[in-house]
Short mmCIF file of C-alpha atoms and ligand atoms in Angstrom, two decimals:
data_model
loop_
_atom_site.label_atom_id
_atom_site.label_comp_id
_atom_site.label_asym_id
_atom_site.label_seq_id
_atom_site.Cartn_x
_atom_site.Cartn_y
_atom_site.Cartn_z
CA UNK A 1 -49.73 -0.58 -42.79
CA UNK A 2 -53.43 -0.23 -43.39
CA UNK A 3 -54.57 0.39 -46.95
CA UNK A 4 -56.67 3.45 -47.31
CA UNK A 5 -59.78 3.33 -49.45
CA UNK A 6 -59.26 4.99 -52.80
CA UNK A 7 -60.97 8.25 -53.46
CA UNK A 8 -64.49 7.67 -54.75
CA UNK A 9 -67.10 10.01 -55.99
CA UNK A 10 -70.49 9.91 -54.31
CA UNK A 11 -72.12 11.24 -57.44
CA UNK A 12 -73.40 9.06 -60.23
CA UNK A 13 -71.40 10.96 -62.81
CA UNK A 14 -68.03 9.50 -61.90
CA UNK A 15 -65.94 10.72 -64.81
CA UNK A 16 -67.00 14.33 -64.50
CA UNK A 17 -66.48 14.58 -60.73
CA UNK A 18 -63.13 12.81 -60.91
CA UNK A 19 -61.82 15.20 -63.51
CA UNK A 20 -62.79 18.12 -61.30
CA UNK A 21 -61.10 16.36 -58.37
CA UNK A 22 -57.90 15.78 -60.28
CA UNK A 23 -57.76 19.45 -61.21
CA UNK A 24 -58.25 20.34 -57.55
CA UNK A 25 -55.57 17.86 -56.50
CA UNK A 26 -53.01 19.61 -58.69
CA UNK A 27 -53.41 22.55 -56.33
CA UNK A 28 -52.93 20.56 -53.13
CA UNK A 29 -49.34 21.01 -52.06
CA UNK A 30 -49.66 21.03 -48.27
CA UNK A 31 -50.98 17.95 -46.46
CA UNK A 32 -50.63 15.98 -43.22
CA UNK A 33 -48.57 12.77 -42.96
CA UNK A 34 -48.72 9.59 -40.94
CA UNK A 35 -45.11 8.65 -40.34
CA UNK A 36 -43.34 5.31 -40.04
CA UNK A 37 -42.27 4.00 -36.63
CA UNK A 38 -39.19 1.80 -36.29
CA UNK A 39 -39.31 -0.55 -33.32
CA UNK A 40 -35.57 -1.22 -33.04
CA UNK A 41 -34.56 -3.02 -29.85
CA UNK A 42 -32.55 -0.05 -28.49
CA UNK A 43 -35.62 2.23 -28.35
CA UNK A 44 -37.34 3.47 -25.22
CA UNK A 45 -40.22 1.24 -24.18
CA UNK A 46 -43.93 2.06 -24.53
CA UNK A 47 -44.99 5.53 -23.46
CA UNK A 48 -41.54 6.27 -21.98
CA UNK A 49 -40.62 6.89 -25.59
CA UNK A 50 -41.01 10.38 -27.04
CA UNK A 51 -41.64 8.65 -30.37
CA UNK A 52 -44.62 6.77 -28.92
CA UNK A 53 -45.94 9.93 -27.24
CA UNK A 54 -45.82 11.82 -30.54
CA UNK A 55 -47.53 8.95 -32.37
CA UNK A 56 -50.42 8.99 -29.89
CA UNK A 57 -50.58 12.78 -29.99
CA UNK A 58 -50.87 12.80 -33.76
CA UNK A 59 -53.32 9.90 -33.88
CA UNK A 60 -55.41 9.39 -30.71
CA UNK A 61 -56.55 5.92 -31.83
CA UNK A 62 -53.00 4.62 -32.33
CA UNK A 63 -52.25 1.68 -30.05
CA UNK A 64 -48.98 1.80 -28.12
CA UNK A 65 -47.86 -1.54 -26.73
CA UNK A 66 -46.54 -1.28 -23.20
CA UNK A 67 -43.55 -3.61 -23.66
CA UNK A 68 -42.53 -2.66 -27.16
CA UNK A 69 -39.58 -0.38 -28.05
CA UNK A 70 -40.42 2.76 -30.03
CA UNK A 71 -37.03 3.82 -31.36
CA UNK A 72 -37.52 6.08 -34.37
CA UNK A 73 -40.16 8.10 -36.16
CA UNK A 74 -39.26 8.60 -39.83
CA UNK A 75 -40.63 11.73 -41.46
CA UNK A 76 -39.67 11.53 -45.11
CA UNK A 77 -39.82 9.50 -48.28
CA UNK A 78 -37.16 6.86 -47.58
CA UNK A 79 -38.24 3.53 -49.16
CA UNK A 80 -37.80 1.75 -45.80
CA UNK A 81 -40.30 4.09 -44.17
CA UNK A 82 -42.11 6.24 -46.70
CA UNK A 83 -44.66 8.46 -44.90
CA UNK A 84 -48.34 7.85 -45.65
CA UNK A 85 -50.39 10.77 -46.90
CA UNK A 86 -53.13 11.38 -44.33
CA UNK A 87 -55.77 12.53 -46.77
CA UNK A 88 -57.54 9.91 -48.80
CA UNK A 89 -58.70 12.47 -51.34
CA UNK A 90 -55.14 12.47 -52.66
CA UNK A 91 -54.55 9.71 -55.20
CA UNK A 92 -51.03 8.80 -54.10
CA UNK A 93 -50.67 6.78 -50.91
CA UNK A 94 -47.17 7.80 -49.83
CA UNK A 95 -45.06 10.94 -49.83
CA UNK A 96 -42.44 9.27 -52.04
CA UNK A 97 -45.06 8.43 -54.68
CA UNK A 98 -46.46 11.94 -54.51
CA UNK A 99 -43.04 13.60 -54.93
CA UNK A 100 -42.40 11.38 -57.98
CA UNK A 101 -45.64 12.77 -59.48
CA UNK A 102 -45.03 16.38 -58.46
CA UNK A 103 -41.24 16.89 -58.28
CA UNK A 104 -41.74 20.67 -58.62
CA UNK A 105 -42.86 20.58 -54.96
CA UNK A 106 -39.18 20.26 -54.00
CA UNK A 107 -38.36 23.73 -55.30
CA UNK A 108 -36.42 24.14 -58.52
CA UNK A 109 -32.93 24.33 -56.98
CA UNK A 110 -33.48 21.34 -54.67
CA UNK A 111 -35.09 19.33 -57.46
CA UNK A 112 -32.08 19.85 -59.74
CA UNK A 113 -29.41 19.44 -57.06
CA UNK A 114 -30.88 16.20 -55.66
CA UNK A 115 -32.27 14.55 -58.83
CA UNK A 116 -35.93 14.98 -57.93
CA UNK A 117 -35.58 13.37 -54.48
CA UNK A 118 -36.30 14.82 -51.05
CA UNK A 119 -32.66 15.26 -49.92
CA UNK A 120 -33.17 14.65 -46.21
CA UNK A 121 -34.73 12.25 -43.77
CA UNK A 122 -36.18 13.89 -40.66
CA UNK A 123 -36.53 11.74 -37.53
CA UNK A 124 -37.33 11.59 -33.84
CA UNK A 125 -35.18 9.16 -31.85
CA UNK A 126 -35.85 7.73 -28.38
CA UNK A 127 -32.69 5.99 -27.22
CA UNK A 128 -32.80 3.59 -24.26
CA UNK A 129 -29.61 1.58 -24.83
CA UNK A 130 -26.52 2.73 -26.71
CA UNK A 131 -26.35 2.65 -30.48
CA UNK A 132 -23.18 1.42 -32.16
CA UNK A 133 -20.09 3.59 -32.29
CA UNK A 134 -19.94 4.68 -35.88
CA UNK A 135 -18.81 7.15 -38.48
CA UNK A 136 -20.21 8.04 -41.87
CA UNK A 137 -18.07 8.34 -45.00
CA UNK A 138 -17.76 11.44 -47.13
CA UNK A 139 -19.19 11.30 -50.66
CA UNK A 140 -15.94 10.12 -52.22
CA UNK A 141 -15.41 7.27 -49.76
CA UNK A 142 -19.11 6.36 -49.86
CA UNK A 143 -18.88 5.85 -53.62
CA UNK A 144 -15.75 3.67 -53.29
CA UNK A 145 -17.20 1.58 -50.45
CA UNK A 146 -20.50 1.11 -52.25
CA UNK A 147 -18.70 -0.07 -55.39
CA UNK A 148 -16.52 -2.52 -53.43
CA UNK A 149 -18.93 -3.80 -50.76
CA UNK A 150 -22.52 -3.06 -51.78
CA UNK A 151 -23.76 -5.57 -49.18
CA UNK A 152 -22.38 -3.40 -46.34
CA UNK A 153 -22.64 0.05 -47.96
CA UNK A 154 -26.03 0.25 -49.67
CA UNK A 155 -25.68 3.57 -51.54
CA UNK A 156 -23.09 6.06 -52.75
CA UNK A 157 -24.17 9.06 -50.71
CA UNK A 158 -22.64 10.75 -47.66
CA UNK A 159 -24.65 10.84 -44.44
CA UNK A 160 -24.09 13.97 -42.40
CA UNK A 161 -26.37 13.98 -39.35
CA UNK A 162 -27.62 16.52 -36.87
CA UNK A 163 -29.09 15.61 -33.48
CA UNK A 164 -31.06 18.19 -31.49
CA UNK A 165 -31.92 17.19 -27.92
CA UNK A 166 -35.58 17.05 -26.89
CA UNK A 167 -34.69 15.67 -23.46
CA UNK A 168 -31.24 15.53 -21.85
CA UNK A 169 -29.31 13.61 -24.47
CA UNK A 170 -26.09 11.66 -23.94
CA UNK A 171 -23.65 10.56 -26.59
CA UNK A 172 -20.04 10.03 -27.57
CA UNK A 173 -18.56 12.36 -30.17
CA UNK A 174 -15.09 13.00 -31.59
CA UNK A 175 -11.69 12.34 -30.03
CA UNK A 176 -11.03 13.76 -26.57
CA UNK A 177 -8.26 16.28 -25.94
CA UNK A 178 -4.96 14.38 -25.74
CA UNK A 179 -4.34 15.13 -22.05
CA UNK A 180 -7.62 13.35 -21.21
CA UNK A 181 -6.64 10.28 -23.26
CA UNK A 182 -3.18 10.26 -21.66
CA UNK A 183 -4.86 10.50 -18.26
CA UNK A 184 -6.90 7.36 -18.96
CA UNK A 185 -3.84 5.55 -20.34
CA UNK A 186 -2.22 6.17 -16.98
CA UNK A 187 -5.23 5.46 -14.76
CA UNK A 188 -6.62 2.44 -16.60
CA UNK A 189 -3.93 -0.26 -17.04
CA UNK A 190 -6.35 -2.53 -18.94
CA UNK A 191 -6.81 0.22 -21.55
CA UNK A 192 -3.07 0.86 -21.68
CA UNK A 193 -2.47 -2.86 -22.31
CA UNK A 194 -4.63 -2.79 -25.47
CA UNK A 195 -3.00 0.36 -26.86
CA UNK A 196 0.51 -0.86 -26.04
CA UNK A 197 3.51 0.94 -24.61
CA UNK A 198 4.99 2.12 -27.93
CA UNK A 199 1.84 3.75 -29.28
CA UNK A 200 1.04 5.29 -25.88
CA UNK A 201 4.57 6.73 -25.65
CA UNK A 202 4.28 8.13 -29.18
CA UNK A 203 1.08 9.92 -28.21
CA UNK A 204 2.67 11.30 -25.03
CA UNK A 205 5.69 12.68 -26.87
CA UNK A 206 3.57 14.17 -29.67
CA UNK A 207 1.90 16.78 -27.45
CA UNK A 208 2.20 20.22 -28.99
CA UNK A 209 2.65 18.97 -32.55
CA UNK A 210 -0.76 18.66 -34.20
CA UNK A 211 0.36 16.53 -37.13
CA UNK A 212 2.27 14.06 -34.99
CA UNK A 213 -0.61 13.93 -32.50
CA UNK A 214 -3.06 13.00 -35.25
CA UNK A 215 -0.74 10.24 -36.45
CA UNK A 216 -0.10 8.93 -32.93
CA UNK A 217 -3.79 8.98 -32.08
CA UNK A 218 -4.57 6.98 -35.19
CA UNK A 219 -1.89 4.47 -34.20
CA UNK A 220 -3.26 4.16 -30.64
CA UNK A 221 -6.87 3.74 -31.78
CA UNK A 222 -5.95 1.28 -34.53
CA UNK A 223 -3.86 -0.79 -32.10
CA UNK A 224 -6.81 -1.09 -29.74
CA UNK A 225 -9.39 -1.82 -32.44
CA UNK A 226 -7.16 -4.50 -34.00
CA UNK A 227 -6.64 -6.45 -30.75
CA UNK A 228 -7.60 -10.09 -30.82
CA UNK A 229 -10.97 -10.74 -29.29
CA UNK A 230 -9.66 -12.99 -26.54
CA UNK A 231 -7.18 -10.31 -25.46
CA UNK A 232 -9.66 -7.46 -25.21
CA UNK A 233 -12.40 -9.56 -23.63
CA UNK A 234 -9.96 -10.62 -20.87
CA UNK A 235 -8.86 -7.02 -20.29
CA UNK A 236 -12.44 -5.81 -20.29
CA UNK A 237 -13.52 -8.42 -17.75
CA UNK A 238 -10.54 -7.51 -15.58
CA UNK A 239 -11.43 -3.80 -15.80
CA UNK A 240 -15.11 -4.34 -15.06
CA UNK A 241 -14.26 -6.52 -12.07
CA UNK A 242 -11.84 -3.93 -10.69
CA UNK A 243 -14.20 -0.98 -11.17
CA UNK A 244 -17.11 -2.93 -9.66
CA UNK A 245 -15.02 -3.78 -6.59
CA UNK A 246 -13.80 -0.22 -6.22
CA UNK A 247 -17.36 1.06 -6.51
CA UNK A 248 -18.58 -1.45 -3.90
CA UNK A 249 -15.80 -0.28 -1.57
CA UNK A 250 -17.09 3.27 -1.90
CA UNK A 251 -14.13 4.48 -3.96
CA UNK A 252 -14.42 7.16 -6.64
CA UNK A 253 -14.12 5.41 -10.02
CA UNK A 254 -14.27 8.53 -12.17
CA UNK A 255 -10.60 8.23 -13.17
CA UNK A 256 -11.69 5.01 -14.97
CA UNK A 257 -14.94 6.59 -16.21
CA UNK A 258 -16.49 3.85 -14.07
CA UNK A 259 -20.21 4.62 -14.25
CA UNK A 260 -20.29 4.88 -18.04
CA UNK A 261 -18.08 1.81 -18.42
CA UNK A 262 -20.39 -0.36 -16.30
CA UNK A 263 -23.46 0.95 -18.04
CA UNK A 264 -22.16 0.21 -21.53
CA UNK A 265 -20.75 -3.14 -20.42
CA UNK A 266 -24.14 -4.18 -19.05
CA UNK A 267 -25.63 -3.44 -22.49
CA UNK A 268 -22.77 -4.85 -24.60
CA UNK A 269 -20.71 -7.29 -22.47
CA UNK A 270 -17.40 -8.22 -24.06
CA UNK A 271 -17.63 -5.49 -26.71
CA UNK A 272 -14.50 -3.55 -27.74
CA UNK A 273 -16.68 -0.42 -27.92
CA UNK A 274 -16.68 -0.27 -24.09
CA UNK A 275 -13.05 0.93 -24.28
CA UNK A 276 -13.90 3.70 -26.73
CA UNK A 277 -15.08 5.87 -23.83
CA UNK A 278 -11.40 6.56 -23.12
CA UNK A 279 -10.85 7.93 -26.62
CA UNK A 280 -14.12 9.72 -27.33
CA UNK A 281 -15.78 12.72 -25.70
CA UNK A 282 -18.80 12.05 -23.53
CA UNK A 283 -21.21 14.79 -24.63
CA UNK A 284 -24.41 15.74 -22.82
CA UNK A 285 -26.86 17.95 -24.70
CA UNK A 286 -29.49 19.91 -22.81
CA UNK A 287 -32.85 20.28 -24.61
CA UNK A 288 -32.39 22.52 -27.65
CA UNK A 289 -28.63 21.87 -27.91
CA UNK A 290 -27.34 20.09 -30.99
CA UNK A 291 -24.51 17.94 -32.28
CA UNK A 292 -23.53 17.91 -35.94
CA UNK A 293 -21.86 14.74 -37.18
CA UNK A 294 -19.96 15.49 -40.32
CA UNK A 295 -18.04 12.95 -42.37
CA UNK A 296 -15.58 10.73 -40.49
CA UNK A 297 -16.56 11.93 -37.02
CA UNK A 298 -16.76 8.97 -34.61
CA UNK A 299 -19.97 9.04 -32.55
CA UNK A 300 -22.53 7.04 -30.65
CA UNK A 301 -25.87 7.90 -29.12
CA UNK A 302 -26.20 6.61 -25.57
CA UNK A 303 -29.47 7.80 -24.03
CA UNK A 304 -32.25 10.34 -24.52
CA UNK A 305 -34.72 11.72 -27.04
CA UNK A 306 -33.74 13.89 -29.97
CA UNK A 307 -34.77 15.31 -33.30
CA UNK A 308 -32.46 14.04 -36.01
CA UNK A 309 -32.00 15.15 -39.57
CA UNK A 310 -29.71 13.51 -42.08
CA UNK A 311 -28.92 13.22 -45.75
CA UNK A 312 -30.74 10.33 -47.39
CA UNK A 313 -28.27 7.46 -47.02
CA UNK A 314 -27.66 4.30 -45.00
CA UNK A 315 -23.85 4.30 -45.09
CA UNK A 316 -22.48 3.57 -41.64
CA UNK A 317 -19.05 2.22 -40.68
CA UNK A 318 -19.25 0.66 -37.22
CA UNK A 319 -16.64 0.40 -34.50
CA UNK A 320 -18.29 -1.42 -31.62
CA UNK A 321 -21.28 -1.51 -29.25
CA UNK A 322 -22.96 -3.58 -31.91
CA UNK A 323 -23.60 -7.08 -33.06
CA UNK A 324 -23.46 -5.91 -36.67
CA UNK A 325 -20.58 -5.97 -39.16
CA UNK A 326 -17.48 -4.07 -38.03
CA UNK A 327 -15.07 -2.89 -40.71
CA UNK A 328 -11.99 -2.05 -38.59
CA UNK A 329 -9.65 -1.20 -41.47
CA UNK A 330 -12.01 1.21 -43.19
CA UNK A 331 -12.97 2.79 -39.90
CA UNK A 332 -9.43 3.32 -38.63
CA UNK A 333 -8.36 4.76 -41.98
CA UNK A 334 -11.26 7.19 -42.40
CA UNK A 335 -11.66 8.78 -38.95
CA UNK A 336 -11.08 12.40 -38.16
CA UNK A 337 -8.18 12.22 -35.62
CA UNK A 338 -8.48 15.80 -34.41
CA UNK A 339 -8.67 15.96 -30.62
CA UNK A 340 -11.11 18.56 -29.29
CA UNK A 341 -13.08 19.23 -26.13
CA UNK A 342 -16.59 17.90 -25.46
CA UNK A 343 -17.95 21.46 -25.32
CA UNK A 344 -16.63 22.16 -28.83
CA UNK A 345 -18.87 19.38 -30.13
CA UNK A 346 -22.02 21.36 -29.36
CA UNK A 347 -23.18 22.82 -32.66
CA UNK A 348 -24.06 26.52 -32.43
CA UNK A 349 -27.62 27.40 -33.38
CA UNK A 350 -28.41 30.96 -34.39
CA UNK A 351 -31.52 33.16 -34.25
CA UNK A 352 -33.12 33.67 -37.66
CA UNK A 353 -32.68 37.37 -38.47
CA UNK A 354 -35.97 37.27 -40.42
CA UNK A 355 -38.14 35.80 -37.64
CA UNK A 356 -37.70 36.12 -33.86
CA UNK A 357 -39.60 32.83 -33.33
CA UNK A 358 -37.11 30.79 -35.37
CA UNK A 359 -33.78 29.26 -34.31
CA UNK A 360 -31.65 27.93 -37.16
CA UNK A 361 -29.52 24.78 -37.02
CA UNK A 362 -27.71 25.21 -40.30
CA UNK A 363 -24.94 22.65 -40.84
CA UNK A 364 -22.17 23.09 -43.47
CA UNK A 365 -23.89 20.72 -45.94
CA UNK A 366 -26.54 21.55 -48.56
CA UNK A 367 -28.77 18.54 -47.81
CA UNK A 368 -30.69 19.95 -44.85
CA UNK A 369 -31.29 22.71 -42.33
CA UNK A 370 -33.44 22.37 -39.23
CA UNK A 371 -35.48 25.21 -37.75
CA UNK A 372 -36.95 25.32 -34.29
CA UNK A 373 -40.08 27.46 -34.27
CA UNK A 374 -41.23 28.69 -30.87
CA UNK A 375 -44.47 30.62 -30.97
CA UNK A 376 -44.86 32.46 -27.65
CA UNK A 377 -48.16 32.31 -25.74
CA UNK A 378 -48.87 35.95 -26.65
CA UNK A 379 -48.89 35.23 -30.40
CA UNK A 380 -52.14 33.72 -31.67
CA UNK A 381 -51.63 34.08 -35.42
CA UNK A 382 -48.34 32.89 -36.81
CA UNK A 383 -47.23 32.33 -40.39
CA UNK A 384 -44.82 29.55 -41.24
CA UNK A 385 -42.92 31.41 -43.96
CA UNK A 386 -42.44 29.94 -47.41
CA UNK A 387 -38.97 28.73 -48.40
CA UNK A 388 -37.66 27.59 -51.78
CA UNK A 389 -37.59 23.95 -50.61
CA UNK A 390 -40.05 21.29 -49.65
CA UNK A 391 -40.21 21.03 -45.88
CA UNK A 392 -41.54 18.80 -43.17
CA UNK A 393 -43.07 20.32 -40.08
CA UNK A 394 -43.43 18.47 -36.76
CA UNK A 395 -45.46 19.77 -33.82
CA UNK A 396 -43.71 19.04 -30.51
CA UNK A 397 -46.01 21.10 -28.31
CA UNK A 398 -49.23 23.05 -28.66
CA UNK A 399 -52.33 23.09 -30.86
CA UNK A 400 -53.34 25.14 -33.88
CA UNK A 401 -55.58 25.27 -36.89
CA UNK A 402 -53.41 25.34 -40.00
CA UNK A 403 -54.62 27.10 -43.12
CA UNK A 404 -52.93 27.25 -46.49
CA UNK A 405 -54.01 28.21 -49.98
CA UNK A 406 -52.30 24.99 -51.05
CA UNK A 407 -54.15 22.70 -48.60
CA UNK A 408 -57.35 20.83 -49.43
CA UNK A 409 -58.92 22.05 -46.22
CA UNK A 410 -57.84 23.36 -42.81
CA UNK A 411 -55.73 20.94 -40.80
CA UNK A 412 -55.93 20.59 -37.02
CA UNK A 413 -52.42 20.41 -35.58
CA UNK A 414 -51.69 18.85 -32.21
CA UNK A 415 -48.55 17.48 -30.56
CA UNK A 416 -47.22 14.84 -32.94
CA UNK A 417 -48.85 16.22 -36.10
CA UNK A 418 -46.61 16.16 -39.17
CA UNK A 419 -47.24 18.38 -42.17
CA UNK A 420 -45.64 18.28 -45.61
CA UNK A 421 -45.24 21.75 -47.10
CA UNK A 422 -44.22 22.17 -50.74
CA UNK A 423 -41.68 24.78 -51.79
CA UNK A 424 -42.85 28.39 -51.82
CA UNK A 425 -46.03 27.69 -49.83
CA UNK A 426 -46.75 29.33 -46.50
CA UNK A 427 -48.96 28.02 -43.73
CA UNK A 428 -50.99 30.18 -41.33
CA UNK A 429 -51.37 28.91 -37.80
CA UNK A 430 -54.19 29.98 -35.58
CA UNK A 431 -52.77 28.90 -32.25
CA UNK A 432 -55.40 27.49 -29.88
CA UNK A 433 -53.19 26.29 -27.00
CA UNK A 434 -52.65 28.67 -24.06
CA UNK A 435 -48.90 28.17 -23.73
CA UNK A 436 -47.82 28.75 -27.32
CA UNK A 437 -46.33 26.21 -29.68
CA UNK A 438 -43.07 24.47 -30.49
CA UNK A 439 -42.42 23.03 -33.94
CA UNK A 440 -39.41 21.70 -35.79
CA UNK A 441 -39.04 22.11 -39.51
CA UNK A 442 -36.61 20.43 -41.89
CA UNK A 443 -35.84 21.79 -45.35
CA UNK A 444 -32.89 22.33 -47.66
CA UNK A 445 -31.59 25.90 -47.93
CA UNK A 446 -29.27 25.63 -50.92
ZN1 ZN B 501 -24.56 8.19 -37.17
#
């Protein structure tokens, strides 16, 4: 990170000008941000990455390396990627520092409910290879895990997440309907071998009884996850060999979920997570569609670009497709064993009754809400309405001049621009692009 020069007066009378400046700064509650990029290995490479494209859009002199992964853009005040304030007239360097100075910017309800912290982290993700299969604990479990194993569970907060597709987005989410799992148990002997005959039979005979099904599903999943490494690696190699041969012979391998299996195996050879595709729904989101990942919902992102918003936490329990720590006992105990269809995993967004340009993605948690703002080409003057919460605004498409009574000066917005807006401030956009504008906004609607 480059250090920005501190604000300096050009006048000889330093003390006087600075005191005027400080007074003016008290009024500045809307400003642009330069956000942190995370170059995790699973990210899309160079300008294939939506993250990289947004970075260049927001800062034309930014250098994107052709061979480097650009996995995540972090728009928030998380200590591992606190956004830089893009206005060197403001004394604080980062958003986190600024919020500590001016906690009223959060809005009174948010400030009280979340102890003076911005409750959410807003992100863009560009996924090239699968992320680990994981679930996030609820608040109660998070506190217990953090107390027992602080090295693996760094804080005591829950971590609900919402992913909204920017491009076609593929992931795994929640347990499949039982008939699908039974179908794979029959069609994939290597999978059946890991689950075992008894557990598989229990699942088969539980159909129609929700409580028994949940119990049987837990038993099946736990049996598989607890297999010795040598056993599941042998079965996986056998399965991959068989599916590869069948594919080469022109056979349809869909009854073994062949394409996805080979793809994940090429990324994570010998990983137990490759078998999870027989338990978990394969979900494909079209742009604008969303997935909400509440507590204890098993999930993995496989490929694509998305907007993500989450509560501020790092607590993740992993189940495979990873080289990181796997906590099988905790994971198998905590999961939500409620079978449901892939289509039921698509989170419904709703039009905002107050504004025809806004679509609301409002999950059942207080920490965050995401709004998609689509300004049609015919509208040249648009007001981003004030809410009683600090918010972060990201431009995905289009250009505008942003004006606010709480901004130091007008701000030019282009694709990739990120604006911090304090609670109860509105921003006027004078749209300059011909085809309208698309923005995403994160805030907390308590
Ligand atoms: Zn997650």
